[in-house]
Each structure stands twice: as C-alpha cells, then as structure tokens.
XYZ file of C-alpha atoms in Angstrom:
717
model
C 67.210 100.595 128.570
C 67.176 100.079 132.310
C 64.931 97.131 132.141
C 66.947 95.782 128.843
C 70.390 96.210 130.507
C 68.743 94.369 133.642
C 67.611 91.634 131.284
C 70.861 90.949 129.485
C 73.025 90.860 132.666
C 70.950 89.679 135.426
C 71.520 86.631 137.434
C 69.175 84.421 135.204
C 68.909 86.779 132.063
C 72.741 86.324 131.254
C 72.351 82.364 131.042
C 69.397 82.812 128.670
C 71.219 85.297 126.796
C 74.050 82.635 126.528
C 71.888 80.036 125.500
C 70.381 81.946 122.973
C 73.816 82.868 121.079
C 75.076 79.518 121.611
C 72.170 78.277 119.120
C 72.548 81.216 116.783
C 76.291 80.619 116.480
C 75.876 76.799 115.691
C 73.332 77.791 112.957
C 75.474 80.411 111.604
C 78.233 78.245 111.627
C 76.700 75.967 109.238
C 75.179 78.771 106.967
C 78.273 81.023 107.383
C 80.665 78.192 106.007
C 78.456 78.243 102.501
C 79.143 81.827 101.959
C 81.818 80.820 99.494
C 79.294 78.910 97.508
C 77.185 82.223 96.684
C 80.291 84.397 95.946
C 80.345 85.997 92.782
C 84.037 86.194 91.702
C 83.643 86.578 88.220
C 84.271 89.846 86.442
C 80.512 90.122 85.730
C 80.406 90.645 89.529
C 82.128 93.751 89.432
C 80.493 95.462 86.433
C 78.365 98.333 86.532
C 74.845 97.345 85.918
C 73.402 99.255 82.682
C 76.661 99.708 81.158
C 77.078 98.705 77.489
C 80.009 96.344 78.522
C 77.335 94.457 81.037
C 74.693 94.363 78.007
C 77.149 92.730 75.943
C 78.092 90.105 78.581
C 74.874 89.444 79.201
C 74.195 88.991 75.893
C 77.042 86.306 75.564
C 75.725 84.403 78.555
C 72.420 83.824 76.638
C 74.345 82.292 73.569
C 76.157 79.268 74.207
C 78.223 79.936 71.068
C 78.719 83.595 71.949
C 79.502 83.083 75.531
C 83.412 82.032 74.952
C 86.056 83.099 77.025
C 89.504 82.688 75.208
C 92.492 81.322 76.890
C 95.789 82.023 75.168
C 98.361 79.580 75.643
C 101.769 81.068 74.535
C 104.979 79.003 74.231
C 108.812 81.224 74.160
C 111.246 79.062 72.511
C 109.389 75.789 71.812
C 108.827 73.940 68.507
C 105.424 74.348 66.898
C 104.922 70.484 67.223
C 105.057 70.626 70.840
C 102.410 73.059 70.733
C 100.198 71.177 68.366
C 100.615 67.930 70.489
C 99.293 70.095 73.126
C 96.550 71.581 71.406
C 94.960 68.039 70.617
C 94.895 67.379 74.556
C 93.386 70.888 74.997
C 90.393 69.967 72.932
C 89.626 66.902 75.324
C 89.550 69.501 78.614
C 86.262 69.755 80.115
C 84.788 73.223 79.587
C 86.340 73.798 76.166
C 83.286 75.521 74.091
C 84.905 75.591 70.564
C 87.413 74.391 68.383
C 91.052 74.892 69.376
C 93.021 76.815 67.133
C 95.976 75.472 65.106
C 99.540 76.683 66.768
C 100.204 80.255 65.490
C 103.966 81.196 65.171
C 105.116 84.485 66.011
C 106.952 86.368 63.155
C 110.749 84.787 63.337
C 109.378 81.648 65.090
C 110.677 82.782 68.495
C 107.242 81.987 70.238
C 104.078 80.225 69.153
C 100.252 80.589 70.677
C 97.329 78.725 70.847
C 93.718 79.940 71.465
C 91.502 77.698 73.568
C 87.733 79.040 73.497
C 86.271 78.148 76.983
C 82.738 78.139 78.200
C 82.266 81.458 79.884
C 78.702 80.851 81.605
C 80.180 78.946 84.568
C 83.239 80.440 85.982
C 83.866 77.260 88.215
C 84.080 75.246 85.041
C 86.195 78.140 83.669
C 88.751 77.761 86.402
C 89.169 74.309 86.341
C 89.763 74.184 82.583
C 92.348 76.712 83.040
C 94.138 74.623 85.703
C 93.571 71.703 83.753
C 95.366 73.344 80.728
C 98.099 74.490 83.039
C 98.884 70.958 84.382
C 99.105 69.947 80.425
C 101.977 72.611 79.755
C 103.482 72.359 83.023
C 106.129 75.132 82.928
C 106.732 74.859 79.153
C 104.214 77.672 78.458
C 101.795 80.381 79.855
C 98.115 80.386 79.917
C 96.705 84.088 79.613
C 94.041 85.791 77.795
C 90.601 86.685 79.445
C 90.279 83.259 80.857
C 93.470 82.957 82.376
C 93.326 86.124 83.957
C 89.652 85.444 85.187
C 91.009 82.456 86.836
C 93.991 84.100 88.536
C 91.549 86.668 89.839
C 89.052 84.266 91.201
C 91.958 82.163 92.721
C 92.991 85.343 94.535
C 89.581 85.880 95.780
C 89.031 82.503 96.825
C 91.883 82.381 99.332
C 91.167 85.498 100.833
C 89.093 84.582 103.638
C 91.562 81.573 105.129
C 94.715 84.256 104.869
C 92.473 87.124 106.404
C 90.982 85.154 109.583
C 94.363 83.783 110.526
C 96.261 87.200 110.267
C 93.518 89.321 111.870
C 93.126 86.870 114.744
C 96.788 86.797 115.174
C 96.574 90.914 115.226
C 93.624 91.346 117.425
C 94.683 88.748 120.132
C 97.978 90.432 120.468
C 96.342 93.910 120.825
C 94.007 92.666 123.217
C 96.883 91.149 125.418
C 98.862 94.306 125.133
C 95.960 96.297 126.258
C 94.371 94.264 128.922
C 97.558 92.518 130.208
C 95.739 90.007 131.146
C 96.160 86.072 130.440
C 92.258 85.620 130.472
C 90.200 88.993 129.689
C 91.281 88.973 126.116
C 89.473 85.862 125.429
C 85.816 87.303 126.013
C 85.800 90.064 123.438
C 87.740 87.746 120.901
C 85.073 85.075 121.292
C 82.291 87.498 121.107
C 83.961 89.030 117.973
C 84.178 85.738 116.453
C 80.513 84.734 117.017
C 79.265 88.136 115.647
C 81.435 87.310 112.470
C 79.951 83.786 111.905
C 76.507 85.524 112.467
C 77.427 88.235 109.796
C 78.412 85.593 107.273
C 75.212 83.336 107.562
C 73.059 86.505 107.394
C 74.913 87.686 104.038
C 74.653 83.896 102.963
C 71.054 84.369 103.313
C 70.801 87.552 101.744
C 72.778 86.416 98.484
C 70.864 82.864 98.160
C 67.388 84.264 98.730
C 67.522 88.167 97.868
C 69.922 88.447 95.399
C 72.804 90.436 97.022
C 76.185 90.299 95.268
C 78.895 88.821 97.478
C 82.325 88.449 96.389
C 85.887 87.614 97.443
C 86.756 91.279 98.154
C 83.285 91.896 100.304
C 83.838 88.742 102.080
C 87.395 89.955 103.179
C 86.552 93.228 104.077
C 83.573 91.866 106.224
C 85.928 89.975 108.017
C 88.468 92.541 108.765
C 85.304 95.209 109.690
C 83.545 92.955 111.883
C 86.604 92.002 113.933
C 87.933 95.538 114.147
C 84.537 97.133 115.113
C 83.377 94.524 117.344
C 86.761 94.992 119.305
C 86.350 98.670 119.424
C 82.812 98.315 120.898
C 84.091 95.757 123.465
C 86.997 98.076 124.534
C 84.642 101.036 125.155
C 82.177 98.458 127.166
C 84.602 97.090 129.409
C 86.315 100.222 129.898
C 82.747 101.391 131.578
C 82.594 98.071 133.038
C 85.832 98.430 134.986
C 84.765 101.908 136.126
C 81.627 100.633 137.594
C 83.011 97.638 139.427
C 84.524 100.146 141.492
C 81.166 101.721 142.288
C 79.100 98.366 142.910
C 79.644 95.287 144.751
C 77.425 93.045 142.556
C 79.043 92.676 139.210
C 75.500 92.301 137.699
C 74.504 95.926 138.837
C 77.876 97.383 137.882
C 77.284 95.744 133.921
C 73.835 96.856 134.232
C 75.060 100.696 134.970
C 77.994 100.404 132.315
C 75.379 99.129 129.767
C 73.535 101.980 130.251
C 76.230 104.564 129.980
C 77.727 102.879 126.998
C 75.153 101.779 124.844
C 74.073 105.371 123.486
C 77.539 105.955 121.969
C 78.027 102.442 120.679
C 74.503 102.342 119.283
C 75.151 105.960 117.420
C 78.437 104.401 115.987
C 76.984 101.618 114.840
C 74.131 103.395 113.136
C 76.413 105.844 111.705
C 78.588 103.192 110.093
C 75.769 101.131 109.045
C 73.808 104.090 107.437
C 77.062 105.176 105.774
C 77.584 101.773 104.275
C 73.985 101.418 103.237
C 74.587 104.732 100.932
C 76.890 102.279 98.695
C 73.233 100.924 97.663
C 73.208 103.796 94.980
C 76.618 102.842 93.658
C 76.486 101.754 90.024
C 79.140 99.290 90.497
C 77.823 95.833 91.438
C 80.756 95.208 93.569
C 80.283 98.352 95.404
C 76.727 98.285 95.758
C 76.816 94.864 97.319
C 79.546 95.806 99.902
C 77.078 98.393 101.373
C 74.646 95.639 102.930
C 77.269 93.078 103.200
C 79.148 95.113 105.758
C 76.031 96.800 107.324
C 74.847 93.156 108.448
C 78.133 92.864 110.062
C 78.103 95.945 111.843
C 74.441 95.028 113.059
C 75.731 91.633 114.344
C 78.580 93.164 116.094
C 76.484 95.562 117.700
C 74.060 92.793 119.010
C 76.817 90.912 119.902
C 78.511 93.489 121.966
C 75.549 94.791 123.749
C 74.146 91.134 124.803
C 76.699 88.438 124.475
C 79.765 90.193 125.706
C 78.105 91.531 129.064
C 76.469 88.124 129.610
C 80.158 86.423 129.408
C 81.656 89.272 131.585
C 79.109 88.863 134.216
C 79.339 85.213 133.966
C 82.884 85.385 134.825
C 84.245 86.959 138.432
C 86.007 89.919 138.698
C 89.258 87.628 138.784
C 88.866 87.866 134.742
C 90.664 91.032 135.157
C 93.728 89.443 136.791
C 96.411 90.692 137.523
C 94.552 94.420 137.503
C 91.405 93.389 139.427
C 89.109 96.403 139.830
C 88.258 96.662 143.672
C 84.889 97.758 145.251
C 85.273 101.073 146.993
C 88.585 101.585 145.538
C 89.702 104.501 143.179
C 88.058 103.633 140.001
C 89.984 103.938 136.649
C 87.768 107.065 135.264
C 91.205 108.902 133.539
C 94.537 108.411 132.033
C 97.532 110.371 133.414
C 99.086 110.665 130.100
C 95.775 111.906 128.451
C 95.179 114.181 131.474
C 98.569 115.965 130.793
C 98.122 115.958 127.208
C 94.776 117.857 127.890
C 96.258 120.400 130.368
C 98.954 121.279 127.820
C 96.230 121.967 124.843
C 94.202 123.886 127.692
C 96.876 126.366 127.926
C 96.294 127.570 124.212
C 93.311 126.009 122.729
C 93.036 128.182 119.585
C 96.620 128.124 118.773
C 96.350 124.324 119.162
C 93.663 123.859 116.750
C 94.666 126.364 114.159
C 98.317 124.944 114.202
C 96.944 121.386 113.996
C 94.475 122.085 111.058
C 96.974 123.628 109.125
C 99.254 120.856 109.170
C 96.715 118.676 108.201
C 95.544 120.856 105.407
C 99.190 121.116 104.415
C 98.828 117.067 104.360
C 95.896 117.166 102.366
C 97.385 119.432 99.788
C 99.490 116.343 98.441
C 96.549 115.007 96.869
C 97.119 117.444 94.117
C 100.606 115.532 93.514
C 98.656 111.813 93.869
C 97.971 109.487 90.508
C 94.404 108.234 90.950
C 93.180 105.799 87.996
C 92.644 102.472 86.905
C 95.321 99.806 87.477
C 96.627 97.956 84.308
C 96.706 94.077 84.537
C 100.439 93.955 85.268
C 100.012 96.668 88.010
C 97.042 95.139 89.814
C 99.119 92.354 91.433
C 101.780 92.825 94.139
C 103.204 89.426 92.835
C 103.220 88.667 89.077
C 100.766 85.803 88.233
C 100.964 83.530 85.297
C 98.421 85.337 83.246
C 100.072 88.429 83.482
C 103.739 86.935 82.770
C 101.964 85.208 79.566
C 100.554 88.571 78.503
C 103.711 90.268 78.652
C 104.824 87.465 76.244
C 102.282 87.845 73.831
C 102.574 91.826 73.749
C 106.370 91.076 72.854
C 105.858 88.771 70.091
C 102.490 89.009 69.031
C 101.635 92.586 69.731
C 99.212 94.042 72.111
C 96.183 92.947 70.629
C 94.386 90.282 72.765
C 91.547 87.894 71.955
C 88.224 89.141 73.521
C 89.300 92.920 73.851
C 86.447 93.642 71.642
C 82.975 92.563 71.284
C 80.213 94.423 69.744
C 76.403 93.807 69.862
C 74.473 94.929 66.362
C 71.232 94.531 65.259
C 70.975 91.890 62.983
C 69.748 93.797 59.984
C 72.569 96.125 60.411
C 75.578 93.918 61.392
C 77.348 94.527 58.086
C 77.449 98.075 58.313
C 78.195 98.235 61.848
C 81.299 95.395 61.046
C 82.487 97.829 58.508
C 82.357 100.826 60.553
C 83.817 99.024 63.477
C 86.607 97.418 61.182
C 87.526 100.993 59.640
C 88.512 102.372 62.984
C 92.261 102.834 63.359
C 92.591 101.134 66.757
C 90.517 98.049 65.771
C 92.549 95.099 64.577
C 89.979 92.833 63.555
C 86.132 92.337 63.939
C 83.579 89.727 63.505
C 85.298 87.603 60.428
C 87.153 84.459 59.843
C 88.922 85.530 56.855
C 90.272 88.895 57.357
C 87.946 90.388 54.765
C 86.000 92.464 57.267
C 82.513 90.564 56.724
C 80.358 89.490 59.713
C 79.923 86.103 57.964
C 82.003 82.897 58.214
C 83.722 82.938 54.973
C 87.539 83.065 54.461
C 90.138 81.004 56.093
C 89.378 77.432 56.712
C 86.061 75.858 57.230
C 86.985 74.899 60.639
C 88.348 78.039 61.549
C 91.960 76.957 62.178
C 94.910 77.819 60.395
C 94.597 81.377 61.506
C 97.653 83.653 61.392
C 98.296 86.126 64.225
C 97.870 89.096 61.899
C 94.467 88.180 61.603
C 94.397 86.386 58.195
C 93.278 82.994 57.942
C 90.809 82.966 60.531
C 90.358 82.569 64.361
C 87.956 80.536 66.433
C 85.067 82.687 68.105
C 85.474 85.756 65.838
C 82.495 84.569 63.774
C 79.318 86.509 64.073
C 76.920 84.750 66.479
C 73.156 85.558 66.700
C 71.171 86.269 69.791
C 67.793 87.592 70.521
C 67.476 89.462 67.292
C 70.969 90.918 67.274
C 74.732 89.830 66.089
C 77.571 89.434 68.496
C 80.603 90.306 66.439
C 83.889 89.263 68.233
C 87.371 90.539 67.140
C 90.531 92.323 69.147
C 91.819 95.773 69.540
C 95.261 96.742 68.570
C 95.983 98.180 71.825
C 96.399 96.394 75.141
C 92.770 96.488 76.601
C 93.642 98.015 79.812
C 95.713 100.997 78.188
C 94.189 104.795 77.778
C 94.614 104.069 73.853
C 92.107 101.071 74.181
C 89.747 103.118 76.061
C 89.730 105.821 73.692
C 88.949 103.556 70.612
C 86.073 101.969 72.633
C 84.799 105.646 73.224
C 84.728 106.317 69.401
C 83.046 102.812 68.570
C 80.351 103.643 70.975
C 79.513 106.723 68.796
C 78.503 104.471 65.769
C 74.856 104.049 65.611
C 73.501 100.554 66.598
C 76.891 99.450 67.950
C 76.806 98.317 71.727
C 80.573 97.732 72.600
C 81.960 95.223 74.980
C 84.880 93.243 75.465
C 87.776 93.169 78.239
C 88.873 96.963 77.172
C 85.180 98.304 77.566
C 84.753 96.399 80.745
C 87.715 98.125 82.092
C 86.510 101.776 80.998
C 83.111 100.911 82.397
C 84.475 100.185 85.606
C 86.594 103.113 85.643
C 83.692 105.459 84.691
C 81.611 104.146 87.338
C 84.059 104.354 89.893
C 84.284 107.993 89.075
C 80.643 108.562 88.951
C 80.108 106.680 92.607
C 82.645 108.954 94.161
C 80.664 112.035 92.981
C 77.292 110.775 94.324
C 77.811 108.515 97.322
C 80.449 110.970 99.175
C 77.986 113.738 99.489
C 75.471 111.458 100.601
C 77.361 109.925 103.098
C 78.282 113.266 104.369
C 74.679 114.206 104.772
C 73.689 111.134 106.468
C 76.084 111.000 108.662
C 75.779 114.711 109.794
C 71.840 114.055 110.387
C 72.703 111.247 112.701
C 75.035 113.592 114.790
C 72.765 116.370 114.923
C 70.019 113.711 116.363
C 72.504 112.290 118.466
C 73.828 115.561 119.963
C 70.925 117.482 119.481
C 73.123 120.405 118.344
C 74.353 122.059 115.017
C 77.864 123.457 116.175
C 79.297 120.112 117.216
C 78.136 118.007 114.369
C 79.662 120.199 111.764
C 83.001 120.637 113.556
C 82.969 116.810 113.671
C 82.261 116.336 110.019
C 85.065 118.990 109.023
C 87.544 117.461 111.017
C 86.930 113.913 109.872
C 86.918 115.018 106.173
C 90.352 117.223 106.786
C 91.815 114.118 108.322
C 90.451 111.865 105.155
C 92.013 114.162 102.777
C 95.356 114.160 104.481
C 95.596 110.419 104.908
C 94.598 109.715 101.203
C 97.323 112.441 100.024
C 99.809 111.035 102.150
C 99.084 107.543 101.434
C 98.987 108.175 97.596
C 102.474 109.382 97.615
C 103.606 106.515 99.587
C 102.099 104.241 97.028
C 103.799 105.581 94.284
C 107.351 107.013 95.356
C 108.094 104.272 98.207
C 106.126 101.036 97.344
C 106.520 101.522 93.654
C 102.523 101.160 92.875
C 101.534 102.374 89.642
C 98.824 104.552 91.143
C 95.883 105.049 93.502
C 93.200 102.646 92.239
C 89.977 104.286 91.284
C 88.097 102.176 93.619
C 90.022 103.027 96.544
C 89.357 106.723 97.442
C 85.803 105.760 97.637
C 85.977 102.986 99.981
C 88.457 104.573 101.880
C 86.159 107.776 102.643
C 83.358 105.368 103.499
C 85.547 103.459 106.281
C 87.427 106.594 107.447
C 84.107 109.048 107.554
C 81.627 106.391 108.687
C 83.921 104.053 110.828
C 86.216 106.975 111.835
C 83.722 109.427 113.235
C 83.063 106.545 115.791
C 86.124 107.712 117.882
C 84.663 111.126 117.909
C 81.541 110.002 119.021
C 82.985 108.095 121.807
C 84.821 111.318 122.915
C 81.905 114.178 122.157
C 79.289 112.028 123.910
C 81.393 111.579 127.061
C 82.011 115.322 126.654
C 78.387 115.860 126.635
C 77.527 113.862 129.591
C 79.822 115.734 131.710
C 79.232 118.899 130.484
C 75.928 119.223 132.323
C 77.729 118.506 135.445
C 81.211 120.540 135.044
C 80.538 122.875 132.077
C 82.053 122.221 128.522
C 85.778 123.265 128.921
C 86.333 121.180 132.260
C 84.223 118.174 130.686
C 86.300 118.394 127.369
C 89.544 117.669 129.696
C 87.655 115.144 131.872
C 86.254 113.172 128.266
C 89.913 113.082 127.111
C 91.358 111.730 130.090
C 88.403 109.143 130.320
C 88.404 107.976 126.951
C 92.039 108.583 125.766
C 93.386 105.160 126.909
C 90.249 103.164 125.213
C 89.905 104.977 122.231
C 93.464 104.878 121.635
C 93.748 101.030 121.859
C 90.521 100.798 119.858
C 91.944 102.791 117.034
C 95.018 100.693 117.199
C 93.018 97.562 116.966
C 91.027 99.058 113.715
C 94.328 100.272 112.130
C 95.738 96.926 112.714
C 92.907 94.813 111.235
C 92.742 96.884 108.165
C 96.339 96.884 107.807
C 96.074 93.057 107.439
C 94.572 93.659 103.979
C 98.100 94.160 103.084
C 99.125 90.618 103.363
C 97.045 89.688 100.407
C 98.565 90.111 96.674
C 95.975 92.379 95.203
C 97.304 96.191 95.128
C 93.766 97.322 95.496
C 93.086 95.767 98.765
C 96.652 96.805 99.910
C 96.167 100.320 99.370
C 92.799 100.228 100.667
C 94.026 98.548 104.159
C 96.953 101.382 104.194
C 94.663 104.112 103.678
C 91.975 103.205 106.268
C 94.974 102.120 108.924
C 97.072 105.496 108.463
C 93.530 107.620 108.449
C 92.470 105.887 111.846
C 95.555 106.409 113.379
C 95.781 110.046 112.254
C 92.305 110.341 113.699
C 92.962 108.753 116.638
C 96.372 110.253 117.951
C 95.892 113.857 116.330
C 92.083 114.645 115.268
C 90.380 113.291 118.168
C 92.880 113.939 120.836
C 94.410 117.527 119.927
C 92.094 118.910 117.333
C 88.824 118.159 118.270
C 89.688 118.854 122.272
C 91.247 122.171 121.225
C 88.073 122.959 119.320
C 85.962 122.144 122.281
C 87.677 124.048 124.432
C 87.967 127.133 122.435
C 84.552 127.135 121.273
C 83.104 126.061 125.094
C 79.174 125.923 125.854
C 78.380 127.189 122.362
C 79.378 123.535 121.002
C 75.749 122.611 122.102
C 74.072 125.310 120.439
C 71.004 125.440 120.040
C 70.418 123.178 123.046
C 69.499 125.728 125.682
C 70.053 123.223 128.584
C 73.858 123.132 128.047
C 74.729 126.344 126.298
C 73.224 128.075 129.713
C 75.974 126.066 131.776
C 78.323 127.978 133.052
C 82.120 126.705 132.979
C 82.496 125.229 136.644
C 79.124 123.424 136.398
C 76.067 123.345 138.317
C 77.237 120.514 140.704
C 75.720 117.483 140.982
C 75.717 114.182 143.380
C 78.769 112.032 143.335
C 78.191 108.208 144.104
C 79.864 107.255 147.406
C 81.872 104.291 147.556
C 80.930 101.538 149.717
C 82.754 99.257 151.608
C 86.065 97.803 150.014
C 86.431 94.230 148.961
C 89.940 94.138 148.139
C 91.742 90.965 147.203
C 88.084 89.346 146.330
C 87.765 87.539 143.085
C 83.950 88.033 142.659
C-alpha cells in the first residue's frame, strides 16, 4: 500500500496517472456514448428467463406471422368513415405486419376502434410505427394496446439518462459546494466522478455488445445515480483524510500518500461490499434484475479506481489553496473532529444501553408499519406518475369495448393437439376468444371474411392476427381474455389455463403474472444471499464476529423501518396504488450493500483508534472524526437517489424515495446513535475473538503522537 500510494501521488507519478486517465476518458467517452444502442427497453428484456411467457414470446419472434404486436387505435365521438380513412393510411406505415382491420364501432356507436398489427421483432421499428400512427391521427384518437404501451415505456426509458444526468449533476454540485464551502475544491471530485461514470458506461457497452449483458434504461439510470453518489462518498472520505494529513505534513505529496494508506482499506472494503451485494443479483430470474447487478458492479469498480488514483493525483497537482477559504495549515490544528458530533457522542456515552435500546425500539416500531403496506404489481394505469396516451386510450377501450385486449392471450400448443388445446382454452370462463377468425373456436382460418376484416368487438366476424400460426412444430393461438391483462382476475385465468396439458400460456397478462412471481421468488432467494455475502466481508475486514453481526442487525432494522414508512407515504400521501413488487429487493440491495458503507467508515476508524485508546474512547473519537464527512456522504447519496423522483415511472420514484429515506435514517440515526451506543455498551468485546483488541483495556496502551513541524500559515502550497 505504501508503494502504491507513493506511485499514485508522487511528483512524477501524479502526471502519469493523469495522462492514463485522460486516455481512458477519451476512449470511454466514445464507447459510453453508444450504450443506448445496446439497451433493450422492450418488454422481453424484463421477462424472467424460462417462464412460459418468455417461451411464447421467443416462439413469436421466430415466426414472422406470429410475431405481431397489435396497436389499438380508438376514436371517441368520431364517425366510422373518418376511422376508415385513417385505416387506409395505417396500412402504408412501415412496420405494419398484417392487414389493418376495418373500423369496429362500439355498441351505441360512441367509439370506434381499428386494430393495426405491427412487427414485434424490432422494437425500434415498432416505436417508429406507433409514432407515425399518432402523427396520422393527431388528437382525434388514442393509440394503445400492447404496441402503444410498449412504445410509451420505451420512450420513457430512452429519455432517462439525459434527465438524470442534468438533475444529478446539479444536486452533487450543490451538496459539494455546501460541504466544502469552496469555489474550487468541489470541481475536482465532480470531474473524477464524471470520468468514473464515462468509464462505467463504456465497460457496460462492451459487456452488452460482446458478452450478452442485459442493459436497459432502468439499469442505465440507476447506474448513473449510483456512480455519482458512491464516487462522491469516497471522495468526501479521502478529502477529509487528506485535510487531516496536510496539518501533519509540509509536503502535500507525503500528506496524500498518508491519507491514501489510511483511507484505502475502508473505501476498498466498502466498494467490495457493494459490488459483492450487487453481484448477488446474478441469481435473479428477472432479466432486468439479473442484468442490473453486473451493470452497477462495473460502476462501483470504476468509481473505486477513479477515487483512489485519479482524485489523489488531481488533488496533489493543485496547491493547498484549492481548499480556500479554509486552507489547512501545516503545523496547525488538524481538523480531526467535529464539535457537534463530539457533543452528541458525550450525550450518548452517559447512558449507552438506554440509548441503543430506545433507538432500536423506535426503529422496530417503524418497521412494524410493514404490516400495513401494500406490496404488489402495479396496473398499467398506476405505473406512471403522469398519464401517457396508451393509458388514456386503454381507459376508453375499457369503457366502450370491455376490458378484453388484443394480445392479452397467446397460447403455444403442439401441432397435433392444437384443436384440443384451443377448445379447452375457449371453454374457460375468463377467455373471450382464442385462435379463430370466425368466432367458432376453431384454430383454423375459417369464418369471417377471407382477409380477416369485418370483425366485431364481440369476437364475431374475425380479427387480424387471431389465426393459428405454425412455428417449430407447434401452433401459436392468439386471442384475448375477458379481463384487463393487469388485473388479478386475468392472472387467475392464466394460472387456470396453465393447468391444461400441452398449453404454454403467454401474452401480456402472462407477462405481468410471470414478472410478479419472479420478483417474489428473487426476493426470497437474493436477500439471504446478500446478507451472507456482506456478513462474510465484514468478518474478514474486522477480523471479528460480534461487530459484523451487530452491524448487519442495525442495517436490516433500518431497511425494514425505511420500507415500512415509505410504503405508507406512497399510498397515503402520494396516492400510489401500492409498492411495486420489484422495489423491496432493489431497495434492500442498495440500502444493505450501500448503506453498510457508513458503518464500515465508522467502525474501521473505531477499530484503528481502539488499539491506542480502548474501544469506548475510540467510539467517541471515531464518531467525532467521521461524523461530518459521513453525514455529508449520506446527504449526497440520498440526494442523488432522490433524483429518481423526477422520472414519470412510479417504480423508480418509489425506489429513489426508499433508498434516500433509508440512507438518511442510517446516517443520522443508525450510525451516529444506535451503532455508537452499542459500541460503548459492548466495549472491547465488539472485536471478539480478536485477542489483540479484546485485551486492550479502556484508556488504551498509549502510543506515539506525531509531532507537528513548523507552521506554514498563509502559504498556498
């Protein structure tokens, strides 16, 4: 570590490091800019691998005739002739994969709908086709159905990065300015974090392009927030150590080398914990969740590398004056503590046992709110904070045509059993129609008009795309459910249909159901794995058992309290329908893996001081020394995750709020009060079975204190 730190921040090494990073940044900028090209924002990228809906969708992709995604164009209060004129223009749109249906009026004639089958093999073409259809209709109609919903989702994810980059940059700059109160110093960690983000985007582009890594707009947005947040955290910790050492070393290169040696173990342990926790997502079933792990782990690795090499080099290239107006003075008093946190520590020390029991009881009470929280899949209408066109159109379709939706049911059956399977599916009370054109329940192309037009909304007369399609020795039967594809009734129908021998059930309802089931399974499997991995890392880092177990218990308690309180705020204050099924797992990953960072920063400082002072005094010194920087780091991370709330997707707004609230709870309550009180109460047995520290009596064994040299007050170098 001594040789590495000397090389990174030496008089020559700093320039070598800078040149290397400039070259990396140049290449990363070009590759990272292409990350959007390899993002998969279509619904298939979110499906659990191996689920029945995934099998059906893959079969549809292999068949040009079967791989049709219907766009439903619905007119309210418009004449049928107007819809017929538009339908002729729809047929000429690039991406239309079949015959456009004739206008079908609703009973009473108050609305008209036209079904346009689009090519589902390329979602860029599909999105462009939906945009063109919307240009044709203007404000006279709504474009909805699976194609309209997919296009709206892809559009939202496609604009995430630009929105988040602007908002996150503004938040980080503001917090750094408030923290350092310097017009210059904030720029150095901000630039280093920006380079880390560029490199992480480039690394993920390469993995997506050549290793098949699933990257989508959601993971790309979370990557941006995480890298900025965690890189700034590491910068705050290192800069605080550097400021301490500048009071003890006249040469700023020596001061940075000493700061690196002292800060690197905690920062590295933090990054390893976060990366390991994220990599646990590789066992998830959901493609999007499984891909998020390595995507963010790459970001953490890049943030670690930049903050331990580029940031130190930049800091020593600039003179001490970069800290102006609070320039650290050689030989002056080192800023090793905070008066505020010192006073808080003394108050806790008066009755540590009462403090930690009372704090744990309050957190436990907040965690009990989980019993009143509604966790479940969000319906399409509840998934957005604003109301996109596809949702408004779906509401019109439901009002005039019923809740059955084109594409809500697709069944894959063996070719020699297609008729039997179709008959069994058609007999289910939740099925409106399946695999026929004439409404007679047969999986052939009989009934209705030869071209498939002239269909009525009640299922008679035929609809485009409902005919049986042969693919790989099987038959795809397209149809519709009676209930909305995101409703519990539709899920129950899908589960019943899956009991039919030979039937593999897909469609939008099955996709929603499989996503929910996979999220529940991932929560049961990934959470214990993350707990085990993080616990092992803490044991290795601290060479103890008691402290890691207490750390994990406090973080889990903090997570439960944060999720419970946030869930009530979502439903009672924000008006959200529920906490989305995927939010608890992702919130757990970031709060446990990232939230334990602050405990690591504190407890490693306490362990460092315990050998000299004894554990109880070390706990107060550690709290005073790290209180200010960890509080700033927590505010930065909370603020960056809160930026997710600017997006129109409810799931990301919920995730950002839970993580932000949990980080603040962990920063101001768990680390500063609960963990400090526990350390004061347990004392030297925190380090059991490490004999070297458990034998150190309170008051310490003494140790040499570095002498300060001559003052350089007023100098900027």
